[in-house]
Backbone as JSON, one array per atom type, in Angstrom:
{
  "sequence": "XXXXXXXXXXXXXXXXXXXXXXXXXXXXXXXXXXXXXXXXXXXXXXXXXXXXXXXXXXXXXXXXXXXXXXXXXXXXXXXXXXXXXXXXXXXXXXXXXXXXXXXXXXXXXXXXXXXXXXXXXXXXXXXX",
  "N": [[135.58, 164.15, 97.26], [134.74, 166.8, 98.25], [133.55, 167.72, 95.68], [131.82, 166.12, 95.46], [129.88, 166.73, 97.63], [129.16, 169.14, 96.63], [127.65, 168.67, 94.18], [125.93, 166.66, 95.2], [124.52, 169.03, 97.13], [123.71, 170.96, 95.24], [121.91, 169.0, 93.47], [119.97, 168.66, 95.05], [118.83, 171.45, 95.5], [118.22, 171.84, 92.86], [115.93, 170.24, 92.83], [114.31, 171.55, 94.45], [113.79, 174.01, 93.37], [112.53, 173.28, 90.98], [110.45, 171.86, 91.68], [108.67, 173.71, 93.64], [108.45, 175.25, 91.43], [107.17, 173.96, 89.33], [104.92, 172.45, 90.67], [103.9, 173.81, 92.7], [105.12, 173.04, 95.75], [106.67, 173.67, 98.5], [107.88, 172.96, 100.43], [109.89, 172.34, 103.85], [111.87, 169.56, 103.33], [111.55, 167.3, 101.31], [109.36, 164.85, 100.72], [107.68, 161.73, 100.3], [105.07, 162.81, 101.04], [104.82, 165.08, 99.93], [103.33, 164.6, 98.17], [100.03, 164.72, 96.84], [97.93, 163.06, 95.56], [97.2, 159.51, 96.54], [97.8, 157.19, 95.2], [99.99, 157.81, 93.34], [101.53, 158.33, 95.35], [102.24, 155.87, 96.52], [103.21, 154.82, 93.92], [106.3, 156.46, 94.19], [107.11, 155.73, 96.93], [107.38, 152.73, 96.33], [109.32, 152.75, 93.9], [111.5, 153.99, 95.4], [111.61, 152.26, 97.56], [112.58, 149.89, 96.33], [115.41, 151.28, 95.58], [116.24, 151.36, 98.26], [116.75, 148.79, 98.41], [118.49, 148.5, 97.06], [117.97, 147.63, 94.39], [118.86, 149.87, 92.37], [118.79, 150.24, 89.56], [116.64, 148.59, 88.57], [114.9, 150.5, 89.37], [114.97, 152.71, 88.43], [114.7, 151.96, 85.77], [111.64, 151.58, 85.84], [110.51, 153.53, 86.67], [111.91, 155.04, 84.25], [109.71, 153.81, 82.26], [107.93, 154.28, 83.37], [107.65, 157.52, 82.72], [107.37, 157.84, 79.82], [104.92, 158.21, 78.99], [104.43, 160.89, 79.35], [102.97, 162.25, 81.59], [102.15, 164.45, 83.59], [101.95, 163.95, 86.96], [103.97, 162.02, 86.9], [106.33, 162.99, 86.14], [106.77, 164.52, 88.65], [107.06, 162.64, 90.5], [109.05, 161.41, 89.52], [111.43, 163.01, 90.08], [110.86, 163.6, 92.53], [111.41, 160.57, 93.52], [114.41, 160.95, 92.48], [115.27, 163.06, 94.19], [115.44, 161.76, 96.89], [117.01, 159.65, 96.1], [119.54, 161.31, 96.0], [119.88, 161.62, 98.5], [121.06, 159.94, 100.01], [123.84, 157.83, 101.55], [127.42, 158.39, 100.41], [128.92, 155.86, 100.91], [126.62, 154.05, 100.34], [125.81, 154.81, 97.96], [128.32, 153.63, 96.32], [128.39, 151.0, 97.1], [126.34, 149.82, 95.63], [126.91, 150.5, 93.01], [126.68, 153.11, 92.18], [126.44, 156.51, 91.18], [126.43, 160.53, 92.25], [126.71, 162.07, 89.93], [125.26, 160.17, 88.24], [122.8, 160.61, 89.09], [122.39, 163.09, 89.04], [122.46, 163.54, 85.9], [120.17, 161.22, 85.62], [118.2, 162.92, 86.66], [118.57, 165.42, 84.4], [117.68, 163.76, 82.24], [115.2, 162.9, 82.8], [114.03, 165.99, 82.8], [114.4, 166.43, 80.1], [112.66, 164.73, 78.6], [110.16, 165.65, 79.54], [110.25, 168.12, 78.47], [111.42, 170.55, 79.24], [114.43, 170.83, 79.13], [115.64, 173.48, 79.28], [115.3, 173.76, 81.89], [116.67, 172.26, 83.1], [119.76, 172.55, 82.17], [119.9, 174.85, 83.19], [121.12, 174.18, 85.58], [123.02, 172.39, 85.09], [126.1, 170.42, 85.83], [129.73, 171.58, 85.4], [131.49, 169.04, 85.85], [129.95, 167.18, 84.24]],
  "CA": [[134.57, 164.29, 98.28], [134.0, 167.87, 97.44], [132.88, 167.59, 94.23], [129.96, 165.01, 95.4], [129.06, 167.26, 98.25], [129.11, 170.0, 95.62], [126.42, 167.97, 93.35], [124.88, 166.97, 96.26], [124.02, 170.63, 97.43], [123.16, 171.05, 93.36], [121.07, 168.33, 92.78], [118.81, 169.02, 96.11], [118.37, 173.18, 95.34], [117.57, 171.82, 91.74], [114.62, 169.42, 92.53], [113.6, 171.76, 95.34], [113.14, 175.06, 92.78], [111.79, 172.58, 90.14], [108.95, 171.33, 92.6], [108.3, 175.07, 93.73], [108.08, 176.2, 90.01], [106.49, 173.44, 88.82], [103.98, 172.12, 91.63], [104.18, 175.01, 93.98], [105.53, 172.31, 96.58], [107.44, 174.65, 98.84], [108.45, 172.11, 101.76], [111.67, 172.18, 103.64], [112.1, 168.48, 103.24], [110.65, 166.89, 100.21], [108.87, 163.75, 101.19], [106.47, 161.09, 99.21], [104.04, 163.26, 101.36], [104.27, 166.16, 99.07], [102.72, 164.37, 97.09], [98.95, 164.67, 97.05], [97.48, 161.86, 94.5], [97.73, 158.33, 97.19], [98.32, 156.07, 94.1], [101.38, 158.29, 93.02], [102.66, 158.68, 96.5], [102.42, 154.71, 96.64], [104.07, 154.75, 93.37], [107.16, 156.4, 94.38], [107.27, 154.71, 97.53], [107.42, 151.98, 95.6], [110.49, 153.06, 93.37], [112.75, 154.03, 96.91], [112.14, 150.99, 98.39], [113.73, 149.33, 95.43], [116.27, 151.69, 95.37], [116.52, 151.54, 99.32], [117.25, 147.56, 98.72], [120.03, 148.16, 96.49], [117.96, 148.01, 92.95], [118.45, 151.3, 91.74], [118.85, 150.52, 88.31], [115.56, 148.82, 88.31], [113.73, 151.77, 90.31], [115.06, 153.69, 87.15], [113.91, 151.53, 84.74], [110.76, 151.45, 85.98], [110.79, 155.04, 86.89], [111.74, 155.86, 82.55], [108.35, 153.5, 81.38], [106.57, 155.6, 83.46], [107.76, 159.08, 82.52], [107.21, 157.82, 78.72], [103.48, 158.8, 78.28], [104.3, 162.5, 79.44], [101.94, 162.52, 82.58], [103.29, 165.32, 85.37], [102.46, 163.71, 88.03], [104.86, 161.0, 86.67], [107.56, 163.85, 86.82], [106.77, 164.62, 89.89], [107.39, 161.42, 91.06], [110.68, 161.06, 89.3], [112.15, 164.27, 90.85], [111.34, 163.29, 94.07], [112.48, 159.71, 93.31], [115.83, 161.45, 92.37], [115.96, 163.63, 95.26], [115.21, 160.57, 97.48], [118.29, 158.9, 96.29], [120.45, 161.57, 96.62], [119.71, 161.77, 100.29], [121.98, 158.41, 100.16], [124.97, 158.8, 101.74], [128.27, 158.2, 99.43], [129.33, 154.47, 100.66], [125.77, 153.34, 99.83], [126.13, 154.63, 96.25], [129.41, 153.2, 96.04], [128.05, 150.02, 97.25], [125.02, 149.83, 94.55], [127.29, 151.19, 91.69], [125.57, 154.11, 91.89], [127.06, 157.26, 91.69], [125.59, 161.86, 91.83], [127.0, 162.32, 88.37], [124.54, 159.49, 87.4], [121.29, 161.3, 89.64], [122.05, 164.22, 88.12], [122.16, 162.78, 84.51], [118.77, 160.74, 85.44], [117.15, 164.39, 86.38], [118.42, 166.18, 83.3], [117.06, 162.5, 80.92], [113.69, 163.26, 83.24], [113.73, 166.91, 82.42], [114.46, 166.44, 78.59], [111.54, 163.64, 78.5], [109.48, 166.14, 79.46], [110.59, 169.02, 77.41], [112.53, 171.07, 80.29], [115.8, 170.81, 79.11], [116.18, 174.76, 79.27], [115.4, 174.02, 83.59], [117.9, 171.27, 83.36], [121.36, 172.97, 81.72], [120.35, 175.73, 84.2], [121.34, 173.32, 86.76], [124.09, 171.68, 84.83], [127.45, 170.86, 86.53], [130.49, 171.67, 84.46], [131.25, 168.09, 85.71], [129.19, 166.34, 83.06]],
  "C": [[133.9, 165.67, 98.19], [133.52, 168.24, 96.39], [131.32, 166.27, 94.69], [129.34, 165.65, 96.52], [128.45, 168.18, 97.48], [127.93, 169.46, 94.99], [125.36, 167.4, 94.02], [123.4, 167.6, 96.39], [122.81, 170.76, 96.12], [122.04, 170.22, 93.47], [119.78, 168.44, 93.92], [118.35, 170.41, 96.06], [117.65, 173.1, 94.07], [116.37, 171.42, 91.6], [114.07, 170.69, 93.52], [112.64, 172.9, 94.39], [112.41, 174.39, 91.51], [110.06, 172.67, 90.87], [108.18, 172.59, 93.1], [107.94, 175.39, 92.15], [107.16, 175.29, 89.16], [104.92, 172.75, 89.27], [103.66, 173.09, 92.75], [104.09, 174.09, 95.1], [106.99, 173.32, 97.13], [107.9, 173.84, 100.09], [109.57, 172.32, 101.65], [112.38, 171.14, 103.17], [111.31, 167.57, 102.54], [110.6, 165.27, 100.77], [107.89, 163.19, 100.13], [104.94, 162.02, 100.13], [103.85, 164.55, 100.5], [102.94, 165.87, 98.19], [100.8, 164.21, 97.48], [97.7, 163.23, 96.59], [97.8, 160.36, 95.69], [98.07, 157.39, 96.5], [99.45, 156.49, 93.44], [102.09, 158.13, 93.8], [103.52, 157.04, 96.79], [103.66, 154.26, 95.7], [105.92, 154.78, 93.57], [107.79, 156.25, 95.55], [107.94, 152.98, 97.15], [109.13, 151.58, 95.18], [111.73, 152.95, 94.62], [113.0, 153.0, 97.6], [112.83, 150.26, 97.53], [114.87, 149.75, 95.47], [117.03, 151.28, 96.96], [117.41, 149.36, 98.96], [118.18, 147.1, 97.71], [119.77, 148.01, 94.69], [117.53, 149.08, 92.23], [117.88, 151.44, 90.34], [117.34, 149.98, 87.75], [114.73, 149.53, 88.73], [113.86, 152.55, 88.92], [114.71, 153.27, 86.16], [112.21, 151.58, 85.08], [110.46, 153.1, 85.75], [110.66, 155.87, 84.56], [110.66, 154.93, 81.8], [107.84, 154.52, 81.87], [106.39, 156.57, 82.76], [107.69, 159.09, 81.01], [106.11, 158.82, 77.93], [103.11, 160.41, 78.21], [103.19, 162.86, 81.0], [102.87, 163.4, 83.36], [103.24, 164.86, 86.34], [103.79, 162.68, 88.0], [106.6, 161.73, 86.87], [107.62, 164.03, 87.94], [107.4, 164.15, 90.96], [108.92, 161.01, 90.79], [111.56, 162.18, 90.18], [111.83, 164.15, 92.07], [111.9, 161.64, 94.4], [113.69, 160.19, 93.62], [116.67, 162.03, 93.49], [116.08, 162.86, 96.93], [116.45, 160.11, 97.64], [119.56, 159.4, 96.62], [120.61, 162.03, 97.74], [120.58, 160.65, 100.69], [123.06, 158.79, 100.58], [125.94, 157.88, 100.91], [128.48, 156.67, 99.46], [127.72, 153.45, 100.23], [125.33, 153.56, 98.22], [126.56, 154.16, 95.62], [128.72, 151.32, 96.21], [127.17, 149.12, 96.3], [125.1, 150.4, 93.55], [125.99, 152.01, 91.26], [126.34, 156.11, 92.06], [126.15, 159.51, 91.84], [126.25, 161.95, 90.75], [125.41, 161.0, 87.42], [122.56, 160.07, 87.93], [121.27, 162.47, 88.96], [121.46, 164.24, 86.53], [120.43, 162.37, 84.6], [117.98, 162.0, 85.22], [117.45, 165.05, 85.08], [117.95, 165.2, 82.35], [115.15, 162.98, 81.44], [113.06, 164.62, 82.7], [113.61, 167.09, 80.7], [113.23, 165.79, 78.26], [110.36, 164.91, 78.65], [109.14, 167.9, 79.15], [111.21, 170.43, 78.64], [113.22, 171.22, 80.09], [116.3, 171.97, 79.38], [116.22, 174.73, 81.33], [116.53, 172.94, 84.07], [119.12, 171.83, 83.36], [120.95, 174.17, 82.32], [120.97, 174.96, 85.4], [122.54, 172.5, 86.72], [125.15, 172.04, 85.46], [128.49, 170.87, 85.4], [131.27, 170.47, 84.41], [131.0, 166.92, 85.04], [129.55, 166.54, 81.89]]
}
C-alpha cells in the first residue's frame, strides 16, 4: 500500500512538471479543461470514459494509434489521460486489472514515443 501511494505521489508530480515544462499548464488540478483545442479535450474525454467504464486497455490502445504520428497535442492528451487514471483509487485498478506500475510504464512508452525518455528515467521508480 505504500509503495502504490508512493507511485501515486510520483506519477502525479511527474505529469504535473511535464505539463508545466512542456505546455506551461500550471493548474493545481489537471483537468480535460487544461486543455485548450475542443476536439482534443473531447478526445481525451473520450479515452477516460472508456477507462472510467472499465476499458482501460482499450483507452490505451487507442490512446498509442494516436501518439504514433508524433503530434503534441496528442501527448498532451496522453499525460493527462495517464494522470486521469491514476486519480483511480486502488480497488478500481484491481478490479480492471489495472495496476500504477503499469501507468507509470504507459507514461515512460508515451515519453519514449515522443523522444523524452531523458524526462521519463528522471521520474523512474526503482520499482520498474
Amino acid at each position: 500500500m505504500l509503495q502504490d501511494d508512493y507511485i501515486l505521489r510520483q506519477i502525479r508530480e511527474m505529469v504535473r512538471a511535464v505539463m508545466k515544462m512542456l505546455f506551461q499548464v500550471s493548474a493545481s488540478e489537471l483537468t480535460p479543461d487544461v486543455i485548450e483545442d475542443k476536439e482534443a479535450r473531447q478526445t481525451l474525454e473520450t479515452l477516460t470514459s472508456l477507462a472510467d467504464e472499465g476499458n482501460i486497455d482499450e483507452a490505451e490502445n487507442k490512446l498509442y494509434e494516436m501518439t504514433c504520428d508524433g503530434d503534441r497535442q496528442n501527448l498532451e492528451i496522453g499525460l493527462l489521460f495517464y494522470y486521469a487514471l491514476n486519480g483511480k483509487d486502488d480497488e478500481f485498478l484491481e478490479a480492471n486489472d489495472f495496476s500504477r506500475e503499469e501507468i507509470m510504464m504507459g507514461i515512460q512508452d508515451l515519453a519514449n514515443r515522443y523522444n523524452l525518455s531523458g524526462i521519463a528515467e528522471a521520474f523512474r521508480t526503482e520499482i520498474l
